PDB file of C-alpha atoms in Angstrom:
ATOM      1  CA  MET V   8      53.881 -28.353 -36.990  1.00  0.00           C
ATOM      2  CA  THR V   9      50.097 -27.082 -37.047  1.00  0.00           C
ATOM      3  CA  ASP V  10      49.423 -27.605 -33.395  1.00  0.00           C
ATOM      4  CA  ASP V  11      50.417 -23.697 -32.314  1.00  0.00           C
ATOM      5  CA  ILE V  12      46.690 -23.182 -34.801  1.00  0.00           C
ATOM      6  CA  PRO V  13      43.638 -22.378 -33.098  1.00  0.00           C
ATOM      7  CA  PHE V  14      41.634 -25.340 -35.778  1.00  0.00           C
ATOM      8  CA  ASP V  15      37.894 -24.217 -36.434  1.00  0.00           C
ATOM      9  CA  LYS V  16      37.053 -27.643 -37.519  1.00  0.00           C
ATOM     10  CA  THR V  17      33.667 -26.666 -36.874  1.00  0.00           C
ATOM     11  CA  PHE V  18      30.684 -24.830 -39.474  1.00  0.00           C
ATOM     12  CA  ASP V  19      27.524 -23.836 -38.958  1.00  0.00           C
ATOM     13  CA  LEU V  20      26.359 -23.004 -42.247  1.00  0.00           C
ATOM     14  CA  GLU V  21      23.692 -25.849 -44.036  1.00  0.00           C
ATOM     15  CA  PRO V  22      24.818 -25.867 -48.080  1.00  0.00           C
ATOM     16  CA  GLY V  23      22.275 -23.865 -50.148  1.00  0.00           C
ATOM     17  CA  VAL V  24      20.866 -21.859 -46.980  1.00  0.00           C
ATOM     18  CA  VAL V  25      21.595 -18.651 -46.478  1.00  0.00           C
ATOM     19  CA  LYS V  26      22.415 -16.991 -43.162  1.00  0.00           C
ATOM     20  CA  GLU V  27      22.949 -13.583 -41.561  1.00  0.00           C
ATOM     21  CA  ILE V  28      26.422 -13.891 -39.646  1.00  0.00           C
ATOM     22  CA  ALA V  29      27.487 -10.018 -39.325  1.00  0.00           C
ATOM     23  CA  PRO V  30      24.627  -6.824 -39.708  1.00  0.00           C
ATOM     24  CA  LEU V  31      25.854  -6.203 -43.442  1.00  0.00           C
ATOM     25  CA  VAL V  32      26.895  -9.988 -44.133  1.00  0.00           C
ATOM     26  CA  ARG V  33      25.540 -12.867 -45.770  1.00  0.00           C
ATOM     27  CA  ALA V  34      26.272 -15.627 -45.978  1.00  0.00           C
ATOM     28  CA  ILE V  35      25.937 -19.139 -48.722  1.00  0.00           C
ATOM     29  CA  CYS V  36      27.782 -22.803 -48.730  1.00  0.00           C
ATOM     30  CA  VAL V  37      28.182 -24.429 -51.761  1.00  0.00           C
ATOM     31  CA  GLY V  38      28.593 -27.701 -50.443  1.00  0.00           C
ATOM     32  CA  ASN V  39      31.394 -28.559 -52.804  1.00  0.00           C
ATOM     33  CA  ALA V  40      32.853 -30.375 -49.822  1.00  0.00           C
ATOM     34  CA  GLY V  41      36.676 -31.913 -49.696  1.00  0.00           C
ATOM     35  CA  PRO V  42      39.973 -32.576 -48.854  1.00  0.00           C
ATOM     36  CA  PHE V  43      40.488 -28.784 -49.993  1.00  0.00           C
ATOM     37  CA  THR V  44      37.518 -27.297 -49.935  1.00  0.00           C
ATOM     38  CA  PHE V  45      37.102 -28.514 -46.149  1.00  0.00           C
ATOM     39  CA  LYS V  46      32.984 -28.282 -46.382  1.00  0.00           C
ATOM     40  CA  GLY V  47      32.421 -26.490 -48.924  1.00  0.00           C
ATOM     41  CA  THR V  48      32.900 -22.786 -50.430  1.00  0.00           C
ATOM     42  CA  VAL V  49      31.218 -20.044 -49.191  1.00  0.00           C
ATOM     43  CA  THR V  50      29.362 -16.606 -50.968  1.00  0.00           C
ATOM     44  CA  TYR V  51      29.053 -13.387 -49.042  1.00  0.00           C
ATOM     45  CA  ILE V  52      26.296 -11.472 -50.058  1.00  0.00           C
ATOM     46  CA  VAL V  53      27.409  -7.518 -48.561  1.00  0.00           C
ATOM     47  CA  GLY V  54      24.856  -4.697 -48.333  1.00  0.00           C
ATOM     48  CA  ARG V  55      20.394  -5.210 -48.378  1.00  0.00           C
ATOM     49  CA  GLY V  56      18.770  -3.772 -51.517  1.00  0.00           C
ATOM     50  CA  THR V  57      21.902  -3.241 -53.452  1.00  0.00           C
ATOM     51  CA  VAL V  58      24.465  -6.149 -52.907  1.00  0.00           C
ATOM     52  CA  ALA V  59      28.019  -7.401 -54.112  1.00  0.00           C
ATOM     53  CA  VAL V  60      28.269 -11.297 -54.100  1.00  0.00           C
ATOM     54  CA  ILE V  61      31.834 -11.917 -53.137  1.00  0.00           C
ATOM     55  CA  ASP V  62      32.773 -15.955 -54.810  1.00  0.00           C
ATOM     56  CA  PRO V  63      30.074 -16.858 -56.289  1.00  0.00           C
ATOM     57  CA  GLY V  64      31.352 -20.130 -55.986  1.00  0.00           C
ATOM     58  CA  PRO V  65      32.015 -23.134 -58.869  1.00  0.00           C
ATOM     59  CA  ASP V  66      30.283 -23.852 -61.873  1.00  0.00           C
ATOM     60  CA  ASP V  67      27.431 -25.233 -59.838  1.00  0.00           C
ATOM     61  CA  GLN V  68      23.253 -24.734 -61.058  1.00  0.00           C
ATOM     62  CA  ARG V  69      22.278 -26.040 -58.458  1.00  0.00           C
ATOM     63  CA  HIS V  70      24.244 -22.999 -55.553  1.00  0.00           C
ATOM     64  CA  VAL V  71      23.157 -20.473 -58.219  1.00  0.00           C
ATOM     65  CA  ASN V  72      20.408 -20.888 -57.877  1.00  0.00           C
ATOM     66  CA  ALA V  73      20.563 -20.537 -53.238  1.00  0.00           C
ATOM     67  CA  LEU V  74      22.363 -17.567 -54.104  1.00  0.00           C
ATOM     68  CA  LEU V  75      19.759 -15.610 -56.752  1.00  0.00           C
ATOM     69  CA  ALA V  76      16.701 -17.044 -54.045  1.00  0.00           C
ATOM     70  CA  ALA V  77      18.006 -15.368 -51.426  1.00  0.00           C
ATOM     71  CA  LEU V  78      19.309 -12.566 -54.098  1.00  0.00           C
ATOM     72  CA  ASP V  79      15.304 -12.178 -54.346  1.00  0.00           C
ATOM     73  CA  GLY V  80      14.046  -8.402 -54.339  1.00  0.00           C
ATOM     74  CA  GLU V  81      17.538  -7.147 -54.684  1.00  0.00           C
ATOM     75  CA  THR V  82      20.286  -5.708 -57.295  1.00  0.00           C
ATOM     76  CA  VAL V  83      23.202  -6.659 -58.150  1.00  0.00           C
ATOM     77  CA  SER V  84      25.869  -3.911 -58.721  1.00  0.00           C
ATOM     78  CA  HIS V  85      29.189  -5.683 -58.517  1.00  0.00           C
ATOM     79  CA  ILE V  86      29.920  -9.814 -58.598  1.00  0.00           C
ATOM     80  CA  VAL V  87      34.173  -9.910 -57.111  1.00  0.00           C
ATOM     81  CA  LEU V  88      35.973 -12.233 -56.983  1.00  0.00           C
ATOM     82  CA  THR V  89      38.815 -13.037 -54.457  1.00  0.00           C
ATOM     83  CA  HIS V  90      40.591 -15.456 -56.624  1.00  0.00           C
ATOM     84  CA  THR V  91      39.855 -17.712 -60.205  1.00  0.00           C
ATOM     85  CA  HIS V  92      40.559 -21.403 -58.529  1.00  0.00           C
ATOM     86  CA  ARG V  93      37.704 -23.262 -60.316  1.00  0.00           C
ATOM     87  CA  ASP V  94      36.091 -23.867 -57.282  1.00  0.00           C
ATOM     88  CA  HIS V  95      35.224 -20.271 -56.246  1.00  0.00           C
ATOM     89  CA  SER V  96      34.964 -18.038 -59.784  1.00  0.00           C
ATOM     90  CA  PRO V  97      33.693 -19.661 -62.830  1.00  0.00           C
ATOM     91  CA  ALA V  98      29.690 -19.182 -61.062  1.00  0.00           C
ATOM     92  CA  ALA V  99      30.429 -15.784 -62.353  1.00  0.00           C
ATOM     93  CA  ALA V 100      29.307 -16.178 -65.325  1.00  0.00           C
ATOM     94  CA  SER V 101      25.679 -17.349 -64.530  1.00  0.00           C
ATOM     95  CA  LEU V 102      25.476 -15.202 -61.888  1.00  0.00           C
ATOM     96  CA  LYS V 103      26.131 -11.595 -64.239  1.00  0.00           C
ATOM     97  CA  ALA V 104      23.772 -13.473 -66.577  1.00  0.00           C
ATOM     98  CA  ALA V 105      20.646 -13.819 -64.691  1.00  0.00           C
ATOM     99  CA  THR V 106      21.556 -10.433 -62.848  1.00  0.00           C
ATOM    100  CA  GLY V 107      23.580  -8.294 -65.716  1.00  0.00           C
ATOM    101  CA  ALA V 108      26.333  -6.648 -62.793  1.00  0.00           C
ATOM    102  CA  PRO V 109      30.028  -6.869 -63.527  1.00  0.00           C
ATOM    103  CA  THR V 110      32.852  -8.775 -61.661  1.00  0.00           C
ATOM    104  CA  CYS V 111      35.417  -7.090 -60.470  1.00  0.00           C
ATOM    105  CA  ALA V 112      38.887  -9.232 -59.724  1.00  0.00           C
ATOM    106  CA  GLU V 113      42.151  -8.546 -59.680  1.00  0.00           C
ATOM    107  CA  GLY V 114      42.796  -9.629 -62.741  1.00  0.00           C
ATOM    108  CA  PRO V 115      43.086 -13.198 -65.333  1.00  0.00           C
ATOM    109  CA  HIS V 116      44.052 -15.751 -63.579  1.00  0.00           C
ATOM    110  CA  ARG V 117      47.864 -16.363 -64.493  1.00  0.00           C
ATOM    111  CA  VAL V 118      50.727 -18.590 -62.633  1.00  0.00           C
ATOM    112  CA  SER V 119      54.008 -17.179 -60.262  1.00  0.00           C
ATOM    113  CA  ARG V 120      55.999 -19.017 -62.494  1.00  0.00           C
ATOM    114  CA  PRO V 121      56.776 -21.594 -65.774  1.00  0.00           C
ATOM    115  CA  LEU V 122      55.534 -25.089 -65.000  1.00  0.00           C
ATOM    116  CA  HIS V 123      58.984 -26.706 -64.698  1.00  0.00           C
ATOM    117  CA  ILE V 124      58.934 -30.243 -66.131  1.00  0.00           C
ATOM    118  CA  GLY V 125      58.130 -33.162 -63.884  1.00  0.00           C
ATOM    119  CA  GLU V 126      55.275 -31.061 -62.044  1.00  0.00           C
ATOM    120  CA  ILE V 127      52.076 -32.202 -61.660  1.00  0.00           C
ATOM    121  CA  ASN V 128      48.879 -30.015 -60.283  1.00  0.00           C
ATOM    122  CA  PRO V 129      46.781 -32.527 -57.955  1.00  0.00           C
ATOM    123  CA  LEU V 130      44.499 -29.201 -56.584  1.00  0.00           C
ATOM    124  CA  ASP V 131      40.916 -30.021 -56.595  1.00  0.00           C
ATOM    125  CA  ALA V 132      40.784 -26.731 -57.550  1.00  0.00           C
ATOM    126  CA  ALA V 133      42.119 -26.160 -60.709  1.00  0.00           C
ATOM    127  CA  GLY V 134      42.845 -22.320 -62.535  1.00  0.00           C
ATOM    128  CA  ASP V 135      39.606 -20.890 -64.048  1.00  0.00           C
ATOM    129  CA  THR V 136      41.595 -19.914 -67.753  1.00  0.00           C
ATOM    130  CA  ASP V 137      37.908 -18.837 -68.923  1.00  0.00           C
ATOM    131  CA  PHE V 138      37.537 -15.599 -66.762  1.00  0.00           C
ATOM    132  CA  ARG V 139      38.117 -12.563 -67.655  1.00  0.00           C
ATOM    133  CA  PRO V 140      36.891  -9.031 -65.040  1.00  0.00           C
ATOM    134  CA  ASP V 141      34.791  -6.474 -66.305  1.00  0.00           C
ATOM    135  CA  ILE V 142      36.650  -4.512 -64.017  1.00  0.00           C
ATOM    136  CA  THR V 143      39.674  -4.939 -62.655  1.00  0.00           C
ATOM    137  CA  LEU V 144      41.402  -3.899 -59.172  1.00  0.00           C
ATOM    138  CA  ALA V 145      44.006  -3.063 -58.045  1.00  0.00           C
ATOM    139  CA  ASP V 146      45.403  -2.207 -54.034  1.00  0.00           C
ATOM    140  CA  GLY V 147      42.881   0.474 -52.187  1.00  0.00           C
ATOM    141  CA  ASP V 148      40.438   0.518 -55.364  1.00  0.00           C
ATOM    142  CA  GLU V 149      37.061   0.341 -53.831  1.00  0.00           C
ATOM    143  CA  ILE V 150      33.580  -1.098 -54.704  1.00  0.00           C
ATOM    144  CA  SER V 151      31.083   0.389 -52.281  1.00  0.00           C
ATOM    145  CA  GLY V 152      26.655   0.744 -52.744  1.00  0.00           C
ATOM    146  CA  PRO V 153      24.481   1.752 -49.952  1.00  0.00           C
ATOM    147  CA  GLY V 154      25.618   1.655 -46.756  1.00  0.00           C
ATOM    148  CA  TRP V 155      28.992  -0.535 -47.760  1.00  0.00           C
ATOM    149  CA  THR V 156      32.255  -0.014 -49.471  1.00  0.00           C
ATOM    150  CA  LEU V 157      34.698  -3.190 -49.834  1.00  0.00           C
ATOM    151  CA  GLU V 158      38.531  -1.842 -50.234  1.00  0.00           C
ATOM    152  CA  ALA V 159      40.108  -4.641 -52.406  1.00  0.00           C
ATOM    153  CA  ILE V 160      44.067  -5.745 -51.136  1.00  0.00           C
ATOM    154  CA  THR V 161      46.244  -7.157 -52.689  1.00  0.00           C
ATOM    155  CA  THR V 162      47.021 -10.573 -51.139  1.00  0.00           C
ATOM    156  CA  PRO V 163      49.269 -12.601 -54.212  1.00  0.00           C
ATOM    157  CA  GLY V 164      50.946 -15.688 -52.558  1.00  0.00           C
ATOM    158  CA  HIS V 165      48.087 -19.021 -53.093  1.00  0.00           C
ATOM    159  CA  CYS V 166      47.886 -17.413 -56.263  1.00  0.00           C
ATOM    160  CA  ALA V 167      49.619 -14.422 -58.352  1.00  0.00           C
ATOM    161  CA  ASN V 168      45.704 -12.762 -58.563  1.00  0.00           C
ATOM    162  CA  HIS V 169      44.698 -13.598 -54.812  1.00  0.00           C
ATOM    163  CA  MET V 170      43.383  -9.967 -53.482  1.00  0.00           C
ATOM    164  CA  ALA V 171      41.041  -9.578 -50.145  1.00  0.00           C
ATOM    165  CA  TYR V 172      38.667  -7.084 -49.186  1.00  0.00           C
ATOM    166  CA  ALA V 173      37.567  -5.206 -46.402  1.00  0.00           C
ATOM    167  CA  LEU V 174      34.280  -4.426 -45.496  1.00  0.00           C
ATOM    168  CA  LYS V 175      35.173  -0.404 -44.632  1.00  0.00           C
ATOM    169  CA  GLU V 176      31.642   0.409 -42.479  1.00  0.00           C
ATOM    170  CA  THR V 177      33.447  -2.832 -40.172  1.00  0.00           C
ATOM    171  CA  ASN V 178      35.685  -4.100 -38.925  1.00  0.00           C
ATOM    172  CA  ALA V 179      35.793  -6.951 -41.062  1.00  0.00           C
ATOM    173  CA  LEU V 180      37.864  -9.072 -43.881  1.00  0.00           C
ATOM    174  CA  PHE V 181      36.552 -11.064 -46.852  1.00  0.00           C
ATOM    175  CA  SER V 182      40.624 -12.938 -46.565  1.00  0.00           C
ATOM    176  CA  GLY V 183      39.293 -15.378 -49.838  1.00  0.00           C
ATOM    177  CA  ASP V 184      42.097 -18.764 -49.331  1.00  0.00           C
ATOM    178  CA  HIS V 185      44.626 -16.652 -47.535  1.00  0.00           C
ATOM    179  CA  VAL V 186      43.338 -17.251 -44.527  1.00  0.00           C
ATOM    180  CA  MET V 187      41.481 -19.717 -43.215  1.00  0.00           C
ATOM    181  CA  GLY V 188      40.094 -21.105 -39.770  1.00  0.00           C
ATOM    182  CA  TRP V 189      39.776 -24.909 -40.775  1.00  0.00           C
ATOM    183  CA  SER V 190      42.482 -24.899 -42.107  1.00  0.00           C
ATOM    184  CA  THR V 191      46.745 -23.668 -43.769  1.00  0.00           C
ATOM    185  CA  SER V 192      46.037 -22.377 -47.341  1.00  0.00           C
ATOM    186  CA  ILE V 193      48.136 -24.121 -49.595  1.00  0.00           C
ATOM    187  CA  VAL V 194      50.206 -22.893 -51.363  1.00  0.00           C
ATOM    188  CA  ALA V 195      51.083 -24.958 -54.539  1.00  0.00           C
ATOM    189  CA  PRO V 196      53.295 -23.748 -57.622  1.00  0.00           C
ATOM    190  CA  PRO V 197      53.063 -22.521 -60.853  1.00  0.00           C
ATOM    191  CA  ASP V 198      50.122 -21.171 -58.910  1.00  0.00           C
ATOM    192  CA  GLY V 199      51.021 -20.173 -55.543  1.00  0.00           C
ATOM    193  CA  ALA V 200      54.302 -18.632 -54.616  1.00  0.00           C
ATOM    194  CA  MET V 201      55.520 -18.894 -50.380  1.00  0.00           C
ATOM    195  CA  SER V 202      57.360 -15.442 -50.933  1.00  0.00           C
ATOM    196  CA  ASP V 203      54.678 -13.609 -51.325  1.00  0.00           C
ATOM    197  CA  TYR V 204      52.692 -15.654 -49.429  1.00  0.00           C
ATOM    198  CA  MET V 205      54.160 -14.103 -46.281  1.00  0.00           C
ATOM    199  CA  ALA V 206      54.844 -10.713 -47.914  1.00  0.00           C
ATOM    200  CA  SER V 207      50.543 -10.966 -47.428  1.00  0.00           C
ATOM    201  CA  LEU V 208      50.266 -12.037 -44.479  1.00  0.00           C
ATOM    202  CA  TYR V 209      52.590  -9.233 -42.806  1.00  0.00           C
ATOM    203  CA  LYS V 210      50.795  -7.113 -45.338  1.00  0.00           C
ATOM    204  CA  ILE V 211      47.785  -8.290 -43.461  1.00  0.00           C
ATOM    205  CA  ALA V 212      49.159  -8.469 -39.924  1.00  0.00           C
ATOM    206  CA  GLU V 213      49.180  -4.523 -40.392  1.00  0.00           C
ATOM    207  CA  ARG V 214      45.792  -4.141 -40.673  1.00  0.00           C
ATOM    208  CA  ARG V 215      43.596  -3.174 -37.853  1.00  0.00           C
ATOM    209  CA  GLU V 216      40.340  -5.359 -39.002  1.00  0.00           C
ATOM    210  CA  THR V 217      40.020  -8.321 -36.545  1.00  0.00           C
ATOM    211  CA  VAL V 218      37.103 -10.366 -38.090  1.00  0.00           C
ATOM    212  CA  PHE V 219      37.409 -12.340 -40.950  1.00  0.00           C
ATOM    213  CA  PHE V 220      35.375 -13.546 -43.431  1.00  0.00           C
ATOM    214  CA  PRO V 221      36.652 -16.865 -45.890  1.00  0.00           C
ATOM    215  CA  GLY V 222      36.346 -18.614 -48.687  1.00  0.00           C
ATOM    216  CA  HIS V 223      35.702 -21.936 -46.384  1.00  0.00           C
ATOM    217  CA  GLY V 224      34.709 -22.540 -42.798  1.00  0.00           C
ATOM    218  CA  ASN V 225      33.248 -20.252 -40.235  1.00  0.00           C
ATOM    219  CA  VAL V 226      34.135 -16.947 -40.000  1.00  0.00           C
ATOM    220  CA  ILE V 227      37.537 -16.197 -37.388  1.00  0.00           C
ATOM    221  CA  ARG V 228      37.060 -13.839 -34.368  1.00  0.00           C
ATOM    222  CA  ASP V 229      40.240 -13.380 -33.563  1.00  0.00           C
ATOM    223  CA  ALA V 230      41.728 -12.822 -36.949  1.00  0.00           C
ATOM    224  CA  PRO V 231      45.413 -10.997 -35.717  1.00  0.00           C
ATOM    225  CA  ARG V 232      46.172 -13.666 -33.124  1.00  0.00           C
ATOM    226  CA  PHE V 233      45.036 -16.159 -36.098  1.00  0.00           C
ATOM    227  CA  VAL V 234      47.251 -14.454 -38.638  1.00  0.00           C
ATOM    228  CA  GLN V 235      50.093 -14.267 -36.084  1.00  0.00           C
ATOM    229  CA  SER V 236      50.052 -18.281 -35.705  1.00  0.00           C
ATOM    230  CA  TYR V 237      49.869 -19.310 -39.650  1.00  0.00           C
ATOM    231  CA  ILE V 238      53.068 -17.150 -40.059  1.00  0.00           C
ATOM    232  CA  ARG V 239      54.458 -18.414 -36.987  1.00  0.00           C
ATOM    233  CA  HIS V 240      52.964 -22.365 -38.945  1.00  0.00           C
ATOM    234  CA  ARG V 241      54.939 -21.100 -42.231  1.00  0.00           C
ATOM    235  CA  ILE V 242      58.896 -20.536 -40.234  1.00  0.00           C
ATOM    236  CA  GLY V 243      58.146 -23.804 -38.116  1.00  0.00           C
ATOM    237  CA  ARG V 244      57.596 -25.673 -41.587  1.00  0.00           C
ATOM    238  CA  GLU V 245      60.595 -23.731 -43.551  1.00  0.00           C
ATOM    239  CA  GLU V 246      62.893 -25.421 -40.051  1.00  0.00           C
ATOM    240  CA  SER V 247      62.047 -28.642 -40.441  1.00  0.00           C
ATOM    241  CA  ILE V 248      63.437 -28.545 -44.088  1.00  0.00           C
ATOM    242  CA  LEU V 249      65.932 -26.503 -42.973  1.00  0.00           C
ATOM    243  CA  HIS V 250      66.580 -28.947 -40.498  1.00  0.00           C
ATOM    244  CA  ARG V 251      65.593 -32.295 -42.660  1.00  0.00           C
ATOM    245  CA  LEU V 252      68.094 -30.487 -45.255  1.00  0.00           C
ATOM    246  CA  GLY V 253      70.855 -30.849 -42.094  1.00  0.00           C
ATOM    247  CA  LYS V 254      71.394 -34.515 -42.670  1.00  0.00           C
ATOM    248  CA  GLY V 255      71.951 -34.817 -45.757  1.00  0.00           C
ATOM    249  CA  GLU V 256      70.906 -33.483 -49.214  1.00  0.00           C
ATOM    250  CA  ALA V 257      66.778 -35.096 -49.962  1.00  0.00           C
ATOM    251  CA  ASP V 258      64.250 -35.103 -52.336  1.00  0.00           C
ATOM    252  CA  ILE V 259      60.646 -33.283 -52.430  1.00  0.00           C
ATOM    253  CA  PRO V 260      59.186 -36.583 -51.395  1.00  0.00           C
ATOM    254  CA  THR V 261      61.565 -37.478 -49.239  1.00  0.00           C
ATOM    255  CA  LEU V 262      60.829 -33.941 -46.936  1.00  0.00           C
ATOM    256  CA  VAL V 263      57.575 -35.061 -47.075  1.00  0.00           C
ATOM    257  CA  ARG V 264      57.540 -38.136 -45.378  1.00  0.00           C
ATOM    258  CA  ALA V 265      59.406 -36.471 -42.633  1.00  0.00           C
ATOM    259  CA  ILE V 266      57.844 -33.908 -42.281  1.00  0.00           C
ATOM    260  CA  TYR V 267      54.018 -34.293 -42.728  1.00  0.00           C
ATOM    261  CA  ILE V 268      53.346 -37.407 -40.068  1.00  0.00           C
ATOM    262  CA  GLY V 269      50.033 -38.789 -41.086  1.00  0.00           C
ATOM    263  CA  ILE V 270      49.169 -37.108 -43.807  1.00  0.00           C
ATOM    264  CA  ASP V 271      45.939 -37.844 -45.341  1.00  0.00           C
ATOM    265  CA  PRO V 272      47.186 -39.669 -48.499  1.00  0.00           C
ATOM    266  CA  ARG V 273      45.015 -37.589 -50.601  1.00  0.00           C
ATOM    267  CA  LEU V 274      46.889 -33.890 -49.165  1.00  0.00           C
ATOM    268  CA  VAL V 275      49.850 -36.472 -49.808  1.00  0.00           C
ATOM    269  CA  GLY V 276      50.711 -34.316 -53.631  1.00  0.00           C
ATOM    270  CA  ALA V 277      49.670 -31.342 -52.147  1.00  0.00           C
ATOM    271  CA  ALA V 278      51.878 -31.446 -49.109  1.00  0.00           C
ATOM    272  CA  GLY V 279      54.997 -31.741 -51.998  1.00  0.00           C
ATOM    273  CA  LEU V 280      54.392 -28.836 -54.056  1.00  0.00           C
ATOM    274  CA  SER V 281      54.154 -26.791 -50.269  1.00  0.00           C
ATOM    275  CA  VAL V 282      57.196 -28.058 -49.025  1.00  0.00           C
ATOM    276  CA  LEU V 283      58.055 -26.998 -53.360  1.00  0.00           C
ATOM    277  CA  ALA V 284      56.802 -23.638 -52.694  1.00  0.00           C
ATOM    278  CA  HIS V 285      59.571 -23.174 -49.663  1.00  0.00           C
ATOM    279  CA  LEU V 286      61.410 -24.699 -51.364  1.00  0.00           C
ATOM    280  CA  GLU V 287      61.901 -21.683 -54.158  1.00  0.00           C
ATOM    281  CA  ASP V 288      62.055 -19.881 -51.618  1.00  0.00           C
ATOM    282  CA  LEU V 289      65.241 -21.110 -49.694  1.00  0.00           C
ATOM    283  CA  VAL V 290      66.670 -21.126 -53.024  1.00  0.00           C
ATOM    284  CA  ALA V 291      65.937 -17.898 -53.580  1.00  0.00           C
ATOM    285  CA  ARG V 292      67.427 -16.535 -50.311  1.00  0.00           C
ATOM    286  CA  GLY V 293      70.264 -18.550 -50.781  1.00  0.00           C
ATOM    287  CA  LYS V 294      69.603 -20.451 -47.574  1.00  0.00           C
ATOM    288  CA  VAL V 295      68.818 -23.714 -49.863  1.00  0.00           C
ATOM    289  CA  LEU V 296      71.102 -25.388 -53.318  1.00  0.00           C
ATOM    290  CA  THR V 297      69.686 -26.895 -55.929  1.00  0.00           C
ATOM    291  CA  GLU V 298      70.367 -28.114 -59.465  1.00  0.00           C
ATOM    292  CA  GLY V 299      68.994 -25.710 -61.631  1.00  0.00           C
ATOM    293  CA  PRO V 300      65.558 -24.048 -61.065  1.00  0.00           C
ATOM    294  CA  PRO V 301      63.485 -25.422 -58.293  1.00  0.00           C
ATOM    295  CA  SER V 302      61.405 -28.741 -59.169  1.00  0.00           C
ATOM    296  CA  ILE V 303      59.322 -31.352 -58.113  1.00  0.00           C
ATOM    297  CA  ALA V 304      62.218 -33.348 -59.039  1.00  0.00           C
ATOM    298  CA  GLY V 305      64.765 -31.711 -57.868  1.00  0.00           C
ATOM    299  CA  HIS V 306      67.453 -32.642 -55.208  1.00  0.00           C
ATOM    300  CA  TYR V 307      67.878 -29.902 -52.789  1.00  0.00           C
ATOM    301  CA  ARG V 308      71.373 -29.306 -49.818  1.00  0.00           C
ATOM    302  CA  LEU V 309      71.705 -26.621 -47.815  1.00  0.00           C
ATOM    303  CA  ALA V 310      74.396 -23.328 -49.315  1.00  0.00           C
TER     304      ALA V 310
END
C-alpha cells in the first residue's frame, strides 16, 4: 500500500556536520540511526546571528557539542520543539543551560488517550515526560528574530502535542514527524490518534508551503503532492483493514500478517499499534465493532 508514496531513501547529512540547506536554514544530524529514526534526528538552525534551534534531539552530549560549535558567535533566542519524543526533545535542557534560551512547544508530553490493559509501546522514542516548555504555543502563534518568523501550527496525531512550524519568509515548513520523506509517520496509541492525524494531514494539505523540512530524512521538495500520497496511503490502509474484516472477525496480529507483507520484524509491534490507531478511528465512526474500548488485545468485526 506504500508503492504510491515517492519515498526518498537517500540522505546527504553527515552526523555532527552542519550544512546550509536553504538561505535561512542550516541542518545537523544527530546520527541516532534506527528503524524508527532512519539515519537520525535532524536539528535545524533558523536564521543568522540571532537564531532559533528546532528539535535539539536526544540526550547526546556529542550532538549538543557539535550544535554549540555550529552556533559559535551566534545568539540562540528560542529552542523550539515539534514534539516530545525522546529522539527530539531531551537535549533542550543542555542547550538551554548553555545558551539561556527559552524552550517553546505546544505543551508537555501527554498521551492522546488512556492506555488500556494489554498494550505496550515498543517505539524507540518514548515520551519525554520531564520536558516543560518555558513558552507554550497555540495554533497561529509566532516566534521571530532578525529576518525570520516561525508560525506555530498544531498538528496532533503522531503524538498529542505535535506542532509544525512555517517559516513565513519562505515557502517552507518544518514538519517534524508528521510528514517525512523516507517513510510514513508512526501513529501509535496511546501517544498517537488516527483521527487527529488525518485531520492534521488535511490541515497541512491546505497550506501554501511547497518545501518541508522533516524530523528525519531529506528535504521534501514537492510537499503538496507528497502529503496527498500520505493521505491516500492512510485511506488505503483503512480499506485493507475493512477488506480483511469482511472475511470475518480478526485480532490485531491477524490483521498485521494480512496487511504488512514482508515487514521488518523490528517493526511488527509498531505496525500493530498503527492498526490499533486505525481501528480506534473506525470504531468511533461506527464502521467496526469490538467488545469494550479498542485495545491491542481486542477482536474486531465489521459493524
